[in-house]
Coordinates of C-alpha atoms in Angstrom, one line a residue:
M1 CA -3.7 20.3 -24.5
T2 CA -2.9 17.5 -27.3
L3 CA -1.9 13.8 -25.8
R4 CA 1.5 14.0 -27.7
A5 CA 2.4 17.1 -26.3
S6 CA 1.5 16.5 -22.6
R7 CA 3.6 16.0 -19.6
V8 CA 1.8 13.6 -17.0
L9 CA 2.5 13.2 -13.1
L10 CA 1.5 9.9 -12.1
V11 CA 1.5 9.2 -8.0
G12 CA 1.1 5.8 -7.0
M13 CA 2.9 2.9 -8.7
K14 CA 0.7 -0.2 -7.3
G15 CA -1.4 -2.3 -9.6
L16 CA -3.7 0.6 -11.0
G17 CA -0.7 3.0 -11.2
A18 CA 0.8 0.3 -13.4
E19 CA -1.9 0.1 -15.9
V20 CA -2.5 3.8 -16.2
A21 CA 1.7 4.2 -16.8
K22 CA 1.0 1.6 -19.3
N23 CA -1.7 3.2 -21.3
L24 CA -0.1 6.7 -20.9
I25 CA 3.4 5.7 -22.5
L26 CA 1.8 3.6 -25.2
A27 CA -0.7 6.6 -26.1
G28 CA 2.7 8.4 -26.8
V29 CA 2.6 11.4 -24.3
K30 CA 5.6 13.6 -24.3
G31 CA 6.5 12.8 -21.2
L32 CA 5.7 10.5 -18.1
T33 CA 6.7 11.1 -14.3
M34 CA 6.1 8.0 -12.0
L35 CA 6.1 9.4 -8.4
D36 CA 6.1 6.9 -5.4
H37 CA 8.1 6.9 -2.0
Q38 CA 7.1 3.3 -1.2
Q39 CA 9.0 -0.2 -1.4
V40 CA 8.2 -3.2 -3.6
S41 CA 5.8 -5.3 -1.2
Q42 CA 5.0 -9.0 -1.7
E43 CA 1.9 -7.9 -2.9
D44 CA 3.0 -5.7 -5.7
T45 CA 4.9 -8.6 -7.0
R46 CA 1.7 -10.1 -7.6
A47 CA -0.2 -6.9 -8.8
Q48 CA 2.2 -5.0 -10.7
F49 CA 3.7 -5.9 -13.8
L50 CA 6.1 -3.5 -14.5
I51 CA 8.2 -4.7 -11.3
P52 CA 10.6 -7.3 -12.3
V53 CA 11.6 -10.5 -9.9
G54 CA 14.2 -9.9 -7.4
S55 CA 12.9 -6.1 -6.6
L56 CA 11.6 -6.7 -2.9
G57 CA 12.8 -3.8 -0.9
R58 CA 13.6 -1.6 -3.9
N59 CA 12.0 1.7 -4.3
R60 CA 8.3 1.1 -6.4
A61 CA 8.8 3.7 -8.8
E62 CA 12.4 3.2 -9.6
A63 CA 11.8 -0.8 -10.0
S64 CA 9.1 0.1 -12.3
L65 CA 11.1 2.4 -14.7
E66 CA 13.1 0.0 -17.1
R67 CA 9.9 -1.6 -18.2
A68 CA 7.9 1.6 -18.4
Q69 CA 10.6 3.0 -20.8
N70 CA 10.9 -0.2 -23.0
L71 CA 7.0 0.2 -23.8
N72 CA 7.7 3.2 -25.7
P73 CA 11.4 4.7 -26.1
M74 CA 9.6 8.0 -27.6
V75 CA 8.6 8.8 -24.3
D76 CA 10.6 10.6 -21.5
V77 CA 9.8 8.4 -18.6
K78 CA 10.9 9.3 -15.1
A79 CA 11.0 7.8 -11.5
D80 CA 10.7 10.0 -8.3
P81 CA 11.1 8.3 -5.3
E82 CA 10.2 11.0 -3.1
S83 CA 6.6 11.4 -1.3
V84 CA 3.8 13.4 -3.0
E85 CA 3.1 15.0 0.6
S86 CA 6.8 16.4 0.4
K87 CA 6.6 18.2 -2.7
P88 CA 5.7 22.1 -2.8
E89 CA 2.6 23.5 -4.9
E90 CA 5.0 24.6 -7.8
F91 CA 5.9 20.9 -8.7
F92 CA 2.4 20.4 -9.7
T93 CA 2.0 23.3 -11.8
Q94 CA 5.1 21.7 -14.3
F95 CA 2.6 19.0 -15.6
D96 CA -0.4 19.4 -18.1
A97 CA -2.1 16.4 -15.9
V98 CA -1.7 14.7 -12.8
C99 CA -3.0 11.3 -12.1
L100 CA -3.2 10.3 -8.2
T101 CA -3.9 6.6 -7.0
C102 CA -3.2 5.3 -3.5
C103 CA -3.6 8.9 -1.8
S104 CA -5.2 9.8 1.1
R105 CA -8.6 12.1 0.9
D106 CA -6.9 15.2 2.2
V107 CA -3.6 14.8 -0.2
M108 CA -6.3 14.1 -3.2
V109 CA -8.4 17.4 -2.0
K110 CA -5.2 19.5 -1.6
I111 CA -3.6 18.5 -5.0
D112 CA -6.7 19.1 -7.0
Q113 CA -7.3 22.4 -5.8
V114 CA -3.8 23.4 -6.4
C115 CA -4.4 21.6 -10.0
H116 CA -7.8 23.5 -10.2
K117 CA -6.2 27.2 -9.6
N118 CA -3.6 26.7 -12.2
S119 CA -5.5 24.8 -14.9
V120 CA -3.8 21.5 -14.9
K121 CA -5.9 18.5 -15.6
F122 CA -6.6 16.6 -12.5
F123 CA -7.6 12.6 -12.2
T124 CA -7.7 10.4 -9.5
G125 CA -8.7 6.5 -8.8
D126 CA -8.3 3.5 -6.7
V127 CA -9.2 0.2 -6.6
F128 CA -10.3 -1.6 -3.2
G129 CA -10.9 -5.4 -4.4
Y130 CA -14.3 -5.7 -6.2
H131 CA -15.0 -1.6 -5.3
G132 CA -13.5 0.9 -7.3
Y133 CA -13.7 4.9 -8.3
M134 CA -12.3 7.5 -10.9
F135 CA -12.9 11.0 -10.8
A136 CA -11.9 13.8 -13.0
D137 CA -11.4 17.6 -12.7
L138 CA -10.6 19.4 -16.1
G139 CA -11.6 22.7 -14.7
E140 CA -13.0 25.0 -17.8
H141 CA -13.1 21.9 -20.4
E142 CA -13.5 23.4 -24.1
F143 CA -15.0 21.2 -26.9
V144 CA -16.7 21.6 -30.0
E145 CA -19.5 19.6 -31.4
E146 CA -20.5 18.7 -35.2
K147 CA -24.3 18.3 -36.5
T148 CA -25.9 17.3 -39.2
K149 CA -26.9 20.5 -41.0
V150 CA -30.0 20.4 -42.9
A151 CA -29.7 22.3 -46.2
K152 CA -32.4 24.2 -47.5
V153 CA -33.6 23.9 -51.4
S154 CA -34.9 26.8 -53.4
P155 CA -38.6 26.6 -54.3
G156 CA -39.2 24.3 -57.4
V157 CA -36.1 22.5 -57.1
E158 CA -37.2 18.6 -57.8
D159 CA -37.3 17.0 -54.1
G160 CA -36.0 13.6 -55.4
P161 CA -33.8 11.2 -53.7
D162 CA -30.4 13.1 -54.5
T163 CA -31.8 16.3 -53.1
K164 CA -32.9 14.4 -49.8
K165 CA -29.5 12.9 -49.2
A166 CA -27.8 16.4 -49.8
K167 CA -30.1 18.0 -47.2
L168 CA -28.5 15.9 -44.6
D169 CA -24.9 15.4 -45.9
S170 CA -23.4 18.7 -45.2
P171 CA -21.3 18.5 -41.5
E172 CA -21.2 22.0 -39.7
T173 CA -19.1 22.6 -36.7
T174 CA -20.8 24.5 -34.1
M175 CA -19.2 27.3 -31.7
V176 CA -16.8 25.8 -29.0
K177 CA -18.7 24.9 -25.9
K178 CA -17.7 25.3 -22.5
V179 CA -18.4 23.4 -19.3
R180 CA -16.9 24.1 -15.9
L181 CA -16.4 21.0 -13.7
C182 CA -16.6 20.9 -9.9
S183 CA -13.6 20.2 -7.3
L184 CA -13.0 16.7 -5.7
S185 CA -13.9 18.2 -2.4
L186 CA -17.7 18.7 -3.7
S187 CA -18.2 15.5 -5.6
L188 CA -17.5 12.8 -2.6
S189 CA -20.0 10.2 -2.5
P190 CA -20.4 7.8 0.7
P191 CA -18.5 5.2 -0.3
L192 CA -15.4 6.8 -0.9
P193 CA -14.8 9.1 2.3
V194 CA -15.5 5.7 4.2
L195 CA -12.6 3.7 2.3
L196 CA -10.5 6.8 2.5
K197 CA -10.8 7.4 6.2
F198 CA -10.2 3.6 6.8
R199 CA -6.9 4.5 4.6
T200 CA -5.8 7.6 7.3
D201 CA -6.7 6.1 10.2
K202 CA -5.2 2.5 9.6
G203 CA -2.2 3.5 7.1
R204 CA -3.6 0.8 4.6
D205 CA -6.5 -0.2 2.8
P206 CA -8.6 -3.0 3.7
S207 CA -7.4 -6.5 3.4
P208 CA -9.0 -9.9 3.4
Q209 CA -6.4 -11.3 5.5
N210 CA -7.8 -9.0 8.7
Y211 CA -11.4 -9.4 7.4
A212 CA -12.6 -9.8 10.9
E213 CA -10.9 -6.5 12.2
D214 CA -11.3 -4.6 9.1
S215 CA -14.8 -5.1 8.3
K216 CA -15.9 -4.1 12.1
L217 CA -14.2 -0.6 11.5
L218 CA -15.5 0.0 8.1
L219 CA -19.0 -0.7 9.5
Q220 CA -17.7 1.7 12.3
I221 CA -17.0 4.3 9.8
R222 CA -19.6 4.1 7.8
R223 CA -21.7 4.9 10.7
D224 CA -20.2 7.8 11.7
V225 CA -19.8 9.3 8.2
L226 CA -23.2 8.5 7.1
E227 CA -24.7 10.2 10.2
A228 CA -22.4 13.6 9.7
L229 CA -23.9 13.7 6.1
G230 CA -27.4 13.1 7.4
V231 CA -28.2 10.1 5.3
G232 CA -29.2 6.6 6.3
A233 CA -27.1 3.8 6.6
D234 CA -28.8 1.9 3.8
L235 CA -27.3 4.3 1.2
L236 CA -24.1 1.9 1.8
P237 CA -25.0 -1.8 2.4
D238 CA -23.0 -3.8 5.0
E239 CA -21.8 -6.1 1.8
F240 CA -19.2 -2.8 0.9
V241 CA -16.9 -4.4 3.9
R242 CA -15.8 -7.1 1.6
C243 CA -13.7 -5.0 -0.5
G244 CA -10.0 -5.5 0.1
G245 CA -6.8 -6.3 -1.7
E246 CA -5.4 -5.7 -5.2
P247 CA -6.5 -7.7 -8.3
R248 CA -3.6 -9.9 -9.7
A249 CA -2.2 -8.6 -12.7
S250 CA -2.2 -10.7 -15.8
P251 CA 0.6 -13.2 -16.2
T252 CA 3.8 -11.8 -17.7
P253 CA 7.4 -13.0 -18.6
R254 CA 9.4 -12.3 -15.5

């Protein structure tokens, strides 16, 4: 899969989604579809630089479309205002890569399984205040490795500086190597299930404005999750409850 021939699906157009969209468009992918059914919130106007002033209440993907397209007219950028949960399996197989943000654990695991089965590259990530994660499932990933070939010198040839340089300067490309990456369901570490269960239970992420309430629930979820995993609470220190909110976007002309 070459970057310039790739069609990418990006789910979730909050602050992180906008940054991912910008990087993909500037890199020159063939096409990018931004999928998000949520409306622009007050927080989005501070964290999402693709959304212009006066967009409160508009669909988040559609509000991001004009500025995203202007980044690179050579890329086919589309906005899809539907919910990712409403999409059938075959929808995801039309893309070369799928990137998820702002999704629940169940949605991420389900879509990763679809992508893994159909050889579609899968990425997911999120930001929870100072906390963040990124995961990639590339299925069976192929790569070539270049090594420096040490040339053999015939007996009797003078072993001077030029000969030594010739021994080391011949590049050699080895055989293609393959590595099979594991699925998302096998890779979830303790902090991620806790934060994603909070999102599922409350329908939102932890917020600094609700710190007292949210911190109690996070500690309760931590206890339940770590007990189910059979590990001690010290694996995830109490300080993790201070997550919440999105970083503000860099100042941009509005």
